[in-house]
Structures are given as C-alpha cells and as structure tokens.
C-alpha cells in the first residue's frame, strides 16, 4: 500500500525523526503533515528573522511619508480623518520656524504608522483595519505612502429588554445611531416603562473634541416619572433635565499616568413631587410641588477590576462632587465609592466595597433641602435585608433621608460545585451601613455617631450574571437595626448594574 502513496507522503529516503512504518498509512500521513508544518514554521521564522534584521539595520535611513490614504471609510468625513491624523504627521511637515525639524527616518515612519493605526482604532468606527507602507505614488525617492484598508462597523443599533425583580418590572428600548455626521458622533435614545419607574427617557448626542478621541463633548435631555413608594409618602416624582458637559478618558499609559475617566457636567433640572397620601411626613410635604435645581457636577472614575461579579484583581474608585443651587438652598454634595477584589482560590472571589456621602449646606436651613437631594439607603442594591430607602430616621412610614451616610459590603462569590461554566454563582455577604441627618450639629459628632451605631445584615444567595447587568436572589437577616428602620427578612431580589 505504501507504494501507492504520492508525494509529499512518499517514504523518506532517510527515515529519521521516528518515521512510522510504511504499512501504517494514517500514522505516516500524520507524520508527514507534522514534518511539513515544522518546515513551514521554520521557513516563517527564518523570514521573520531576516525581515527583522533588515528593518533594524535600516532604522536610521532617511524616509518621509508623502501621503496617508484610507480606503473603505465611505461614511466617515475625510476632513474629520485629516483632523485626526494631522498631529501625527508633524515630523513630516516643513517647519515654518528658523529651527529645522529632525530628519525623519524609517523608524519615524514605523512609529507614526503605529500611532495612526491606534488613533483610527480608538474611534471604534471600523470593524477591520490593516496598514501597508508603499512606495510613493509619484515615485519620489525617499518617500512612501501609508495605506489603510478599513471596513466600517454598522451605524445602527437597536435593543429591547425586560427586567423583573423586587416587586418591580420594566421594559426598555435602546437605539443608537453612530457616525451620522461622519465625525465619530453618537446619538443615543433610551426609553423605558415600568411599575415603579413609570416612564423614563434619555436622549444624548456626543462627538470627539480632540484628535486623540480621549475627550468628547455631549448634550442630553433626561426625564423620569417614578413612584416613591411607602417610604416616599406614597407620592410620585417627575423630573425633566437638560445637561451638557465634557468627558475625558485616560489610559494607564496616558500622559498623566493615572488613567480613569473625568466628566464635568452642567445640569438644569425641573422636578415635581405630588400625589402624597394623608400619612406622608412633614419633610416630604415641604418638598412637594415644582422646583428647579441648577448644578455643576464633576465625576472621576477609575476602574481596573478584571470582573465586576467575581473580581480577583484590580480596584474601582469613583468620586462625585456636586455644587448646586436648589430653591432657597445651596449645597455641596460629595459621594465616593471604593471597591477591591481578590481571588482566594480558583472559582472563589472575595470583594470589599465601601461607599460614603456628605451633603453640606452652603445657604439656607435644613428644612429647605429638597427631599430628592438627600441620601437614601437600604434595599437589594445597597444594604440588603432592609427596605428600599428604609434606613435612617422616619416620620411615620416616610423616610426622611439624611445628609451623611456610609455603607460597607463584604462579599464572597464562588462557582457552583462541579458547574464552573454556569452563569449562576453562589453568594455570601455581610453589609454594614447608616444614614442620618446632621442639621446644625458638629460634623465630627455626627460622623462618630454614625460609625458607632451601624445597622448590620448578612445572608446567602445566588447571583446570575448577564453582563453588564447582575441579578441576585438573596436570603438575608438584619442583625442590628435602628429603631423605625424597615426590615426585609427572608428572600429579596435585586437587578441592577451596581450593587454593594
């Protein structure tokens, strides 16, 4: 049978490398294929080594970029692309000053080509992107053209979803239109209907304002109508706001070396609380009716967590500062959140989350602070085993919120035994927190009281991950609670993007 085998599977004249017997055709075929692959790998490595030596030996050869061409960007403005790429081509432009620019070389061309590729990829407009360096079209010696072949992503996105949890259900529709003007612009529209949040909409438009794509300006309109529940006097709040701002994203290798995302926003909001029942507390009645708020908000976020459900490394930091004028009150409001994850063993992650906030009045008295501006604590997404907004002081069944709060969450999330691939994970947790008013008491005394009189809960449950949303079903027990706080012993369900 071996006599009928044709090249390249014919018997070797020099049977080396454990060549199988010619009688075993399958083993002989596998051996020949492996031998051929070895030869191809060797040829490839030899060519790569030769190319590397050739490039390294000519890095200082004078060379200029004559032009940059982008093929396939049919929906992207050519002027926008030129604006993006222009800063990288500075070494190849004629200097208008008396100081001449350094002579560009092959090394300069290679580094510039890589920078151009990175900038084009950062726009997220292209599904594929390849670069090629060619001899200049006009045939000038010492000049080359850089050619990019790209394939654009789809410009339209539409998604609908439904969510059910903790006595609340909602349905949402999200639409996103990208690169409509050809400037990497994004128009996002989101609307939802629900049982507690009756209606909500969010429309925003953004586009880059720097060639590095790291800064984007945005404008938007938001609106909600939601039930405040028993903790909110059985009322309903409507909100409509307009906002505009600038968002700047960094990288770990950025110029500041700090990474993170910084956002500054100017916002104006009209809001109205109404429909309160006869048992609603005085504090929320004082906020009933329409009111206006103008604020300046700065948000800084730094996120290196490798996973938001089972983080085994990295950390998360977010700091929000708001300076606001609302009716007769002016205040400064700060919130912070820190999270750290550790991998204990394979399939078991441990995380610690800390949140805190402070509302400091700059003008007015505590009675003029709007109900919606105060902190609320408790529920399946914050301190579990307590009612939504059920922590802190109460006027009857109505929560009064607070000017100061903190919350700590200690969580362990692990795989279901013998089922590590399941999206369902086991979950154990301990939560600690407190929210209270300051009024005109010294801040140091209020902080001391909050720290020494915490509310505590613990429990077990299941986590279902469908990124980026996380769903939890927990059985929790309040261990320590202040008088009047609303407890939720037993099963509690929560769905959201962020949990304690």
GROMACS .gro file of C-alpha atoms in nm:
model
  500
    1UNK     CA    1   0.000   0.000   0.000
    2UNK     CA    2   0.291   0.233   0.072
    3UNK     CA    3   0.394   0.204  -0.295
    4UNK     CA    4   0.078   0.393  -0.396
    5UNK     CA    5   0.143   0.695  -0.169
    6UNK     CA    6   0.226   1.003  -0.373
    7UNK     CA    7   0.439   1.300  -0.266
    8UNK     CA    8   0.465   1.452  -0.017
    9UNK     CA    9   0.363   1.131   0.162
   10UNK     CA   10   0.612   0.905  -0.015
   11UNK     CA   11   0.856   0.713   0.205
   12UNK     CA   12   1.153   0.916   0.318
   13UNK     CA   13   1.494   0.825   0.176
   14UNK     CA   14   1.639   0.895   0.519
   15UNK     CA   15   1.393   0.760   0.778
   16UNK     CA   16   1.470   0.998   1.065
   17UNK     CA   17   1.261   1.160   1.339
   18UNK     CA   18   1.083   0.834   1.424
   19UNK     CA   19   0.926   0.784   1.085
   20UNK     CA   20   0.646   0.528   1.120
   21UNK     CA   21   0.627   0.208   0.925
   22UNK     CA   22   0.518   0.249   0.559
   23UNK     CA   23   0.249  -0.008   0.627
   24UNK     CA   24   0.064   0.226   0.867
   25UNK     CA   25  -0.078   0.482   0.626
   26UNK     CA   26  -0.257   0.700   0.882
   27UNK     CA   27   0.045   0.736   1.108
   28UNK     CA   28   0.261   0.802   0.805
   29UNK     CA   29   0.022   1.069   0.684
   30UNK     CA   30   0.018   1.241   1.028
   31UNK     CA   31   0.397   1.221   1.046
   32UNK     CA   32   0.438   1.381   0.704
   33UNK     CA   33   0.190   1.658   0.787
   34UNK     CA   34   0.371   1.736   1.111
   35UNK     CA   35   0.702   1.735   0.923
   36UNK     CA   36   0.561   1.976   0.665
   37UNK     CA   37   0.424   2.209   0.934
   38UNK     CA   38   0.763   2.206   1.105
   39UNK     CA   39   0.930   2.307   0.782
   40UNK     CA   40   0.677   2.586   0.723
   41UNK     CA   41   0.726   2.718   1.075
   42UNK     CA   42   1.098   2.713   1.027
   43UNK     CA   43   1.071   2.899   0.695
   44UNK     CA   44   0.838   3.154   0.853
   45UNK     CA   45   1.068   3.211   1.149
   46UNK     CA   46   1.364   3.244   0.916
   47UNK     CA   47   1.183   3.502   0.703
   48UNK     CA   48   1.074   3.695   1.012
   49UNK     CA   49   1.430   3.693   1.144
   50UNK     CA   50   1.560   3.814   0.809
   51UNK     CA   51   1.294   4.089   0.793
   52UNK     CA   52   1.372   4.199   1.149
   53UNK     CA   53   1.743   4.221   1.070
   54UNK     CA   54   1.667   4.414   0.752
   55UNK     CA   55   1.446   4.666   0.933
   56UNK     CA   56   1.677   4.707   1.232
   57UNK     CA   57   1.969   4.764   1.001
   58UNK     CA   58   1.792   5.049   0.820
   59UNK     CA   59   1.607   5.227   1.102
   60UNK     CA   60   1.817   5.539   1.055
   61UNK     CA   61   1.768   5.554   0.678
   62UNK     CA   62   1.609   5.890   0.584
   63UNK     CA   63   1.245   5.839   0.483
   64UNK     CA   64   0.937   6.058   0.465
   65UNK     CA   65   0.564   5.997   0.449
   66UNK     CA   66   0.429   6.157   0.135
   67UNK     CA   67   0.058   6.087   0.196
   68UNK     CA   68  -0.185   5.882   0.403
   69UNK     CA   69  -0.477   5.714   0.225
   70UNK     CA   70  -0.774   5.542   0.388
   71UNK     CA   71  -0.980   5.308   0.172
   72UNK     CA   72  -1.324   5.188   0.281
   73UNK     CA   73  -1.427   5.480   0.505
   74UNK     CA   74  -1.734   5.557   0.296
   75UNK     CA   75  -1.945   5.713   0.574
   76UNK     CA   76  -1.667   5.897   0.755
   77UNK     CA   77  -1.581   6.257   0.671
   78UNK     CA   78  -1.242   6.295   0.503
   79UNK     CA   79  -1.192   6.628   0.678
   80UNK     CA   80  -1.255   6.456   1.013
   81UNK     CA   81  -1.000   6.186   0.931
   82UNK     CA   82  -0.747   6.451   0.829
   83UNK     CA   83  -0.810   6.633   1.160
   84UNK     CA   84  -0.745   6.307   1.349
   85UNK     CA   85  -0.425   6.220   1.169
   86UNK     CA   86  -0.269   6.564   1.131
   87UNK     CA   87  -0.098   6.578   1.477
   88UNK     CA   88   0.089   6.253   1.400
   89UNK     CA   89   0.227   6.386   1.071
   90UNK     CA   90   0.407   6.685   1.227
   91UNK     CA   91   0.756   6.528   1.182
   92UNK     CA   92   0.695   6.519   0.805
   93UNK     CA   93   0.575   6.877   0.758
   94UNK     CA   94   0.801   7.162   0.657
   95UNK     CA   95   0.898   7.380   0.953
   96UNK     CA   96   0.792   7.745   0.933
   97UNK     CA   97   1.033   7.844   1.209
   98UNK     CA   98   1.406   7.904   1.194
   99UNK     CA   99   1.470   7.582   1.387
  100UNK     CA  100   1.470   7.289   1.141
  101UNK     CA  101   1.292   6.968   1.234
  102UNK     CA  102   1.496   6.648   1.277
  103UNK     CA  103   1.534   6.443   0.960
  104UNK     CA  104   1.258   6.173   0.961
  105UNK     CA  105   1.378   5.814   0.924
  106UNK     CA  106   1.236   5.466   0.871
  107UNK     CA  107   1.197   5.439   1.247
  108UNK     CA  108   0.991   5.760   1.249
  109UNK     CA  109   0.770   5.622   0.971
  110UNK     CA  110   0.709   5.293   1.158
  111UNK     CA  111   0.626   5.469   1.487
  112UNK     CA  112   0.397   5.713   1.308
  113UNK     CA  113   0.215   5.431   1.126
  114UNK     CA  114   0.153   5.256   1.457
  115UNK     CA  115   0.022   5.580   1.614
  116UNK     CA  116  -0.208   5.638   1.316
  117UNK     CA  117  -0.345   5.283   1.347
  118UNK     CA  118  -0.408   5.331   1.718
  119UNK     CA  119  -0.593   5.660   1.661
  120UNK     CA  120  -0.814   5.513   1.388
  121UNK     CA  121  -0.892   5.207   1.602
  122UNK     CA  122  -0.981   5.425   1.904
  123UNK     CA  123  -1.269   5.583   1.709
  124UNK     CA  124  -1.443   5.240   1.719
  125UNK     CA  125  -1.577   5.312   1.370
  126UNK     CA  126  -1.400   5.026   1.195
  127UNK     CA  127  -1.454   4.652   1.223
  128UNK     CA  128  -1.123   4.571   1.049
  129UNK     CA  129  -0.816   4.786   0.993
  130UNK     CA  130  -0.492   4.694   0.817
  131UNK     CA  131  -0.193   4.915   0.733
  132UNK     CA  132   0.056   4.893   0.449
  133UNK     CA  133   0.358   5.105   0.357
  134UNK     CA  134   0.410   5.153  -0.017
  135UNK     CA  135   0.640   5.345  -0.247
  136UNK     CA  136   0.505   5.697  -0.303
  137UNK     CA  137   0.260   5.724  -0.591
  138UNK     CA  138   0.463   5.997  -0.759
  139UNK     CA  139   0.770   5.776  -0.744
  140UNK     CA  140   0.980   6.020  -0.542
  141UNK     CA  141   1.284   5.854  -0.386
  142UNK     CA  142   1.295   5.858  -0.009
  143UNK     CA  143   0.917   5.896   0.027
  144UNK     CA  144   0.641   5.643   0.099
  145UNK     CA  145   0.263   5.637   0.124
  146UNK     CA  146   0.082   5.482   0.420
  147UNK     CA  147  -0.230   5.297   0.307
  148UNK     CA  148  -0.508   5.186   0.544
  149UNK     CA  149  -0.775   4.941   0.433
  150UNK     CA  150  -1.075   4.956   0.665
  151UNK     CA  151  -1.423   4.813   0.691
  152UNK     CA  152  -1.674   5.026   0.882
  153UNK     CA  153  -1.895   4.896   1.159
  154UNK     CA  154  -2.272   4.910   1.138
  155UNK     CA  155  -2.413   5.252   1.219
  156UNK     CA  156  -2.746   5.148   1.368
  157UNK     CA  157  -2.814   4.956   1.688
  158UNK     CA  158  -3.148   4.864   1.844
  159UNK     CA  159  -3.214   4.657   2.156
  160UNK     CA  160  -3.516   4.583   2.374
  161UNK     CA  161  -3.514   4.422   2.717
  162UNK     CA  162  -3.733   4.340   3.017
  163UNK     CA  163  -3.637   4.325   3.383
  164UNK     CA  164  -3.827   4.189   3.682
  165UNK     CA  165  -3.713   4.198   4.044
  166UNK     CA  166  -3.801   4.302   4.399
  167UNK     CA  167  -4.163   4.381   4.315
  168UNK     CA  168  -4.069   4.595   4.014
  169UNK     CA  169  -4.081   4.522   3.644
  170UNK     CA  170  -3.974   4.728   3.345
  171UNK     CA  171  -3.937   4.713   2.968
  172UNK     CA  172  -3.687   4.927   2.780
  173UNK     CA  173  -3.589   5.014   2.425
  174UNK     CA  174  -3.245   5.143   2.331
  175UNK     CA  175  -3.143   5.286   1.994
  176UNK     CA  176  -2.801   5.414   1.895
  177UNK     CA  177  -2.702   5.589   1.575
  178UNK     CA  178  -2.329   5.618   1.513
  179UNK     CA  179  -2.129   5.833   1.273
  180UNK     CA  180  -2.434   6.002   1.127
  181UNK     CA  181  -2.241   6.323   1.061
  182UNK     CA  182  -1.923   6.135   0.976
  183UNK     CA  183  -1.735   6.267   1.279
  184UNK     CA  184  -1.750   5.962   1.512
  185UNK     CA  185  -2.062   6.118   1.663
  186UNK     CA  186  -2.312   5.913   1.863
  187UNK     CA  187  -2.684   5.976   1.908
  188UNK     CA  188  -2.834   5.758   2.183
  189UNK     CA  189  -3.201   5.721   2.266
  190UNK     CA  190  -3.339   5.518   2.555
  191UNK     CA  191  -3.694   5.488   2.682
  192UNK     CA  192  -3.848   5.256   2.938
  193UNK     CA  193  -4.178   5.179   3.109
  194UNK     CA  194  -4.213   5.015   3.448
  195UNK     CA  195  -4.423   4.955   3.756
  196UNK     CA  196  -4.232   5.190   3.989
  197UNK     CA  197  -4.042   5.400   3.736
  198UNK     CA  198  -4.348   5.465   3.526
  199UNK     CA  199  -4.169   5.634   3.241
  200UNK     CA  200  -3.811   5.728   3.166
  201UNK     CA  201  -3.627   5.864   2.866
  202UNK     CA  202  -3.272   5.968   2.793
  203UNK     CA  203  -3.151   6.126   2.470
  204UNK     CA  204  -2.790   6.234   2.423
  205UNK     CA  205  -2.556   6.339   2.146
  206UNK     CA  206  -2.177   6.331   2.171
  207UNK     CA  207  -1.877   6.378   1.946
  208UNK     CA  208  -1.498   6.398   1.994
  209UNK     CA  209  -1.340   6.738   2.050
  210UNK     CA  210  -0.974   6.633   2.042
  211UNK     CA  211  -0.781   6.437   1.778
  212UNK     CA  212  -0.680   6.182   2.042
  213UNK     CA  213  -1.052   6.085   2.081
  214UNK     CA  214  -0.995   6.097   2.458
  215UNK     CA  215  -1.230   6.394   2.506
  216UNK     CA  216  -1.593   6.404   2.399
  217UNK     CA  217  -1.847   6.683   2.438
  218UNK     CA  218  -2.208   6.586   2.499
  219UNK     CA  219  -2.554   6.733   2.539
  220UNK     CA  220  -2.862   6.549   2.656
  221UNK     CA  221  -3.218   6.554   2.781
  222UNK     CA  222  -3.343   6.318   3.053
  223UNK     CA  223  -3.677   6.262   3.214
  224UNK     CA  224  -3.836   6.023   3.464
  225UNK     CA  225  -4.164   5.963   3.638
  226UNK     CA  226  -4.142   5.727   3.933
  227UNK     CA  227  -4.337   5.607   4.230
  228UNK     CA  228  -4.176   5.698   4.562
  229UNK     CA  229  -4.342   5.409   4.742
  230UNK     CA  230  -4.436   5.388   5.107
  231UNK     CA  231  -4.100   5.535   5.211
  232UNK     CA  232  -4.178   5.841   4.997
  233UNK     CA  233  -4.524   5.911   5.136
  234UNK     CA  234  -4.695   5.717   4.857
  235UNK     CA  235  -4.618   6.003   4.617
  236UNK     CA  236  -4.483   6.036   4.269
  237UNK     CA  237  -4.192   6.243   4.134
  238UNK     CA  238  -4.149   6.379   3.783
  239UNK     CA  239  -3.812   6.506   3.661
  240UNK     CA  240  -3.701   6.666   3.336
  241UNK     CA  241  -3.346   6.788   3.291
  242UNK     CA  242  -3.102   6.917   3.034
  243UNK     CA  243  -2.730   6.872   3.061
  244UNK     CA  244  -2.410   6.945   2.875
  245UNK     CA  245  -2.054   6.861   2.953
  246UNK     CA  246  -1.714   6.721   2.864
  247UNK     CA  247  -1.593   6.366   2.925
  248UNK     CA  248  -1.222   6.284   2.916
  249UNK     CA  249  -1.091   5.930   2.921
  250UNK     CA  250  -0.736   5.835   3.008
  251UNK     CA  251  -0.531   5.517   2.995
  252UNK     CA  252  -0.280   5.360   3.224
  253UNK     CA  253  -0.011   5.480   2.985
  254UNK     CA  254  -0.166   5.823   2.943
  255UNK     CA  255   0.023   6.146   2.986
  256UNK     CA  256  -0.094   6.184   3.343
  257UNK     CA  257  -0.010   5.824   3.418
  258UNK     CA  258  -0.328   5.792   3.621
  259UNK     CA  259  -0.589   5.674   3.371
  260UNK     CA  260  -0.953   5.692   3.465
  261UNK     CA  261  -1.241   5.896   3.327
  262UNK     CA  262  -1.319   6.251   3.427
  263UNK     CA  263  -1.652   6.415   3.348
  264UNK     CA  264  -1.774   6.767   3.419
  265UNK     CA  265  -2.142   6.843   3.362
  266UNK     CA  266  -2.364   7.147   3.387
  267UNK     CA  267  -2.722   7.042   3.457
  268UNK     CA  268  -3.059   7.206   3.499
  269UNK     CA  269  -3.349   7.002   3.639
  270UNK     CA  270  -3.721   7.067   3.683
  271UNK     CA  271  -3.885   6.832   3.932
  272UNK     CA  272  -4.221   6.796   4.094
  273UNK     CA  273  -4.338   6.577   4.383
  274UNK     CA  274  -4.710   6.516   4.414
  275UNK     CA  275  -4.980   6.261   4.491
  276UNK     CA  276  -4.878   6.225   4.856
  277UNK     CA  277  -5.108   6.030   5.085
  278UNK     CA  278  -5.254   6.166   5.407
  279UNK     CA  279  -4.989   5.994   5.618
  280UNK     CA  280  -4.691   6.147   5.436
  281UNK     CA  281  -4.431   6.308   5.662
  282UNK     CA  282  -4.365   6.679   5.701
  283UNK     CA  283  -4.021   6.664   5.536
  284UNK     CA  284  -4.151   6.535   5.204
  285UNK     CA  285  -4.454   6.767   5.217
  286UNK     CA  286  -4.216   7.063   5.235
  287UNK     CA  287  -4.064   6.942   4.905
  288UNK     CA  288  -4.400   6.888   4.731
  289UNK     CA  289  -4.477   7.084   4.416
  290UNK     CA  290  -4.246   7.200   4.137
  291UNK     CA  291  -3.890   7.316   4.197
  292UNK     CA  292  -3.577   7.393   3.995
  293UNK     CA  293  -3.217   7.293   4.052
  294UNK     CA  294  -2.904   7.410   3.873
  295UNK     CA  295  -2.582   7.225   3.943
  296UNK     CA  296  -2.225   7.171   3.835
  297UNK     CA  297  -2.110   6.810   3.873
  298UNK     CA  298  -1.767   6.653   3.845
  299UNK     CA  299  -1.726   6.274   3.835
  300UNK     CA  300  -1.400   6.085   3.840
  301UNK     CA  301  -1.395   5.708   3.778
  302UNK     CA  302  -1.101   5.470   3.784
  303UNK     CA  303  -1.169   5.103   3.712
  304UNK     CA  304  -0.915   4.821   3.681
  305UNK     CA  305  -1.133   4.534   3.807
  306UNK     CA  306  -1.093   4.229   3.587
  307UNK     CA  307  -1.454   4.125   3.654
  308UNK     CA  308  -1.746   4.305   3.817
  309UNK     CA  309  -1.918   3.994   3.955
  310UNK     CA  310  -1.618   3.784   4.061
  311UNK     CA  311  -1.324   4.027   4.076
  312UNK     CA  312  -0.995   3.852   4.150
  313UNK     CA  313  -0.773   4.155   4.094
  314UNK     CA  314  -0.790   4.528   4.039
  315UNK     CA  315  -0.977   4.810   4.206
  316UNK     CA  316  -1.257   5.059   4.145
  317UNK     CA  317  -1.279   5.422   4.254
  318UNK     CA  318  -1.548   5.680   4.191
  319UNK     CA  319  -1.575   6.031   4.335
  320UNK     CA  320  -1.869   6.263   4.262
  321UNK     CA  321  -1.878   6.630   4.361
  322UNK     CA  322  -2.186   6.844   4.304
  323UNK     CA  323  -2.224   7.216   4.364
  324UNK     CA  324  -2.593   7.306   4.341
  325UNK     CA  325  -2.847   7.584   4.383
  326UNK     CA  326  -3.195   7.446   4.450
  327UNK     CA  327  -3.469   7.687   4.552
  328UNK     CA  328  -3.363   7.864   4.871
  329UNK     CA  329  -3.085   7.615   4.940
  330UNK     CA  330  -2.733   7.594   4.805
  331UNK     CA  331  -2.519   7.294   4.891
  332UNK     CA  332  -2.211   7.091   4.818
  333UNK     CA  333  -2.265   6.717   4.788
  334UNK     CA  334  -1.990   6.458   4.769
  335UNK     CA  335  -2.009   6.081   4.723
  336UNK     CA  336  -1.732   5.827   4.698
  337UNK     CA  337  -1.709   5.455   4.630
  338UNK     CA  338  -1.411   5.220   4.655
  339UNK     CA  339  -1.403   4.852   4.565
  340UNK     CA  340  -1.126   4.593   4.577
  341UNK     CA  341  -1.129   4.232   4.459
  342UNK     CA  342  -0.914   3.931   4.549
  343UNK     CA  343  -0.903   3.576   4.418
  344UNK     CA  344  -0.889   3.339   4.715
  345UNK     CA  345  -0.887   3.008   4.528
  346UNK     CA  346  -0.983   2.905   4.180
  347UNK     CA  347  -1.354   2.970   4.140
  348UNK     CA  348  -1.386   3.180   4.458
  349UNK     CA  349  -1.356   3.561   4.470
  350UNK     CA  350  -1.369   3.797   4.762
  351UNK     CA  351  -1.455   4.169   4.736
  352UNK     CA  352  -1.487   4.465   4.970
  353UNK     CA  353  -1.694   4.772   4.878
  354UNK     CA  354  -1.717   5.099   5.069
  355UNK     CA  355  -1.945   5.394   4.993
  356UNK     CA  356  -1.992   5.724   5.173
  357UNK     CA  357  -2.157   6.058   5.113
  358UNK     CA  358  -2.190   6.403   5.267
  359UNK     CA  359  -2.433   6.688   5.194
  360UNK     CA  360  -2.314   7.023   5.328
  361UNK     CA  361  -2.543   7.326   5.320
  362UNK     CA  362  -2.386   7.648   5.192
  363UNK     CA  363  -2.703   7.859   5.218
  364UNK     CA  364  -3.048   7.807   5.365
  365UNK     CA  365  -3.151   7.588   5.656
  366UNK     CA  366  -3.200   7.209   5.673
  367UNK     CA  367  -3.575   7.238   5.616
  368UNK     CA  368  -3.512   7.389   5.270
  369UNK     CA  369  -3.315   7.086   5.145
  370UNK     CA  370  -3.523   6.908   4.883
  371UNK     CA  371  -3.627   6.551   4.960
  372UNK     CA  372  -3.466   6.422   4.637
  373UNK     CA  373  -3.130   6.576   4.724
  374UNK     CA  374  -3.096   6.381   5.048
  375UNK     CA  375  -2.932   6.040   5.071
  376UNK     CA  376  -3.150   5.729   5.091
  377UNK     CA  377  -3.010   5.393   5.198
  378UNK     CA  378  -3.134   5.036   5.202
  379UNK     CA  379  -3.259   4.782   4.951
  380UNK     CA  380  -3.131   4.490   4.742
  381UNK     CA  381  -2.876   4.706   4.560
  382UNK     CA  382  -2.732   4.875   4.869
  383UNK     CA  383  -2.765   4.747   5.228
  384UNK     CA  384  -2.953   4.420   5.180
  385UNK     CA  385  -3.222   4.285   5.412
  386UNK     CA  386  -3.358   4.640   5.457
  387UNK     CA  387  -3.641   4.803   5.265
  388UNK     CA  388  -3.571   5.030   4.970
  389UNK     CA  389  -3.486   5.363   5.132
  390UNK     CA  390  -3.592   5.208   5.460
  391UNK     CA  391  -3.288   5.302   5.670
  392UNK     CA  392  -3.242   5.612   5.881
  393UNK     CA  393  -3.500   5.831   6.050
  394UNK     CA  394  -3.870   5.816   5.970
  395UNK     CA  395  -4.177   6.033   6.011
  396UNK     CA  396  -4.436   5.762   6.043
  397UNK     CA  397  -4.379   5.541   5.739
  398UNK     CA  398  -4.199   5.815   5.545
  399UNK     CA  399  -3.821   5.810   5.528
  400UNK     CA  400  -3.659   6.147   5.593
  401UNK     CA  401  -3.327   6.053   5.431
  402UNK     CA  402  -3.006   6.203   5.555
  403UNK     CA  403  -2.711   6.436   5.499
  404UNK     CA  404  -2.449   6.175   5.585
  405UNK     CA  405  -2.422   5.806   5.507
  406UNK     CA  406  -2.179   5.521   5.471
  407UNK     CA  407  -2.215   5.159   5.361
  408UNK     CA  408  -1.974   4.865   5.362
  409UNK     CA  409  -2.020   4.539   5.176
  410UNK     CA  410  -1.817   4.223   5.221
  411UNK     CA  411  -1.896   3.959   4.957
  412UNK     CA  412  -1.774   3.614   4.857
  413UNK     CA  413  -1.883   3.480   4.517
  414UNK     CA  414  -1.800   3.129   4.402
  415UNK     CA  415  -1.880   2.876   4.135
  416UNK     CA  416  -2.149   2.616   4.183
  417UNK     CA  417  -1.963   2.290   4.267
  418UNK     CA  418  -1.883   2.091   3.952
  419UNK     CA  419  -2.052   2.358   3.738
  420UNK     CA  420  -1.795   2.638   3.694
  421UNK     CA  421  -1.930   2.725   3.349
  422UNK     CA  422  -2.277   2.814   3.479
  423UNK     CA  423  -2.364   3.186   3.489
  424UNK     CA  424  -2.525   3.122   3.830
  425UNK     CA  425  -2.285   3.177   4.122
  426UNK     CA  426  -2.308   3.121   4.497
  427UNK     CA  427  -2.306   3.436   4.706
  428UNK     CA  428  -2.244   3.516   5.073
  429UNK     CA  429  -2.239   3.870   5.212
  430UNK     CA  430  -2.229   4.097   5.515
  431UNK     CA  431  -2.350   4.459   5.488
  432UNK     CA  432  -2.297   4.747   5.730
  433UNK     CA  433  -2.433   5.100   5.694
  434UNK     CA  434  -2.609   5.401   5.838
  435UNK     CA  435  -2.774   5.721   5.711
  436UNK     CA  436  -2.861   6.018   5.929
  437UNK     CA  437  -2.916   6.392   5.929
  438UNK     CA  438  -2.665   6.647   6.051
  439UNK     CA  439  -2.887   6.954   6.094
  440UNK     CA  440  -2.660   7.206   6.264
  441UNK     CA  441  -2.471   6.957   6.481
  442UNK     CA  442  -2.089   6.941   6.455
  443UNK     CA  443  -1.980   6.715   6.168
  444UNK     CA  444  -1.732   6.529   6.386
  445UNK     CA  445  -2.005   6.430   6.633
  446UNK     CA  446  -2.239   6.317   6.353
  447UNK     CA  447  -1.966   6.100   6.198
  448UNK     CA  448  -1.883   5.947   6.537
  449UNK     CA  449  -2.249   5.865   6.600
  450UNK     CA  450  -2.286   5.705   6.257
  451UNK     CA  451  -1.974   5.491   6.295
  452UNK     CA  452  -2.059   5.370   6.645
  453UNK     CA  453  -2.426   5.291   6.571
  454UNK     CA  454  -2.428   5.088   6.248
  455UNK     CA  455  -2.703   4.870   6.107
  456UNK     CA  456  -2.582   4.524   6.005
  457UNK     CA  457  -2.722   4.243   5.791
  458UNK     CA  458  -2.594   3.914   5.650
  459UNK     CA  459  -2.715   3.645   5.416
  460UNK     CA  460  -2.666   3.392   5.140
  461UNK     CA  461  -2.796   3.377   4.789
  462UNK     CA  462  -2.741   3.328   4.418
  463UNK     CA  463  -2.603   3.567   4.158
  464UNK     CA  464  -2.695   3.539   3.791
  465UNK     CA  465  -2.469   3.728   3.555
  466UNK     CA  466  -2.579   3.855   3.217
  467UNK     CA  467  -2.326   4.129   3.160
  468UNK     CA  468  -2.338   4.413   3.229
  469UNK     CA  469  -2.648   4.352   3.446
  470UNK     CA  470  -2.636   4.145   3.761
  471UNK     CA  471  -2.935   3.972   3.923
  472UNK     CA  472  -2.941   3.849   4.282
  473UNK     CA  473  -3.175   3.629   4.483
  474UNK     CA  474  -3.075   3.651   4.849
  475UNK     CA  475  -3.198   3.524   5.182
  476UNK     CA  476  -3.097   3.786   5.434
  477UNK     CA  477  -3.138   3.860   5.803
  478UNK     CA  478  -3.097   4.202   5.971
  479UNK     CA  479  -2.861   4.153   6.266
  480UNK     CA  480  -2.860   4.509   6.401
  481UNK     CA  481  -3.111   4.783   6.313
  482UNK     CA  482  -3.202   5.126   6.441
  483UNK     CA  483  -3.549   5.199   6.572
  484UNK     CA  484  -3.800   5.262   6.296
  485UNK     CA  485  -3.596   5.116   6.011
  486UNK     CA  486  -3.782   4.897   5.762
  487UNK     CA  487  -3.659   4.536   5.768
  488UNK     CA  488  -3.684   4.274   5.493
  489UNK     CA  489  -3.623   3.935   5.646
  490UNK     CA  490  -3.618   3.643   5.404
  491UNK     CA  491  -3.594   3.643   5.026
  492UNK     CA  492  -3.505   3.965   4.844
  493UNK     CA  493  -3.450   4.003   4.470
  494UNK     CA  494  -3.243   4.274   4.306
  495UNK     CA  495  -3.141   4.358   3.947
  496UNK     CA  496  -2.902   4.635   3.855
  497UNK     CA  497  -2.569   4.749   3.719
  498UNK     CA  498  -2.412   4.824   4.056
  499UNK     CA  499  -2.460   4.657   4.393
  500UNK     CA  500  -2.290   4.686   4.730
   0.00000   0.00000   0.00000
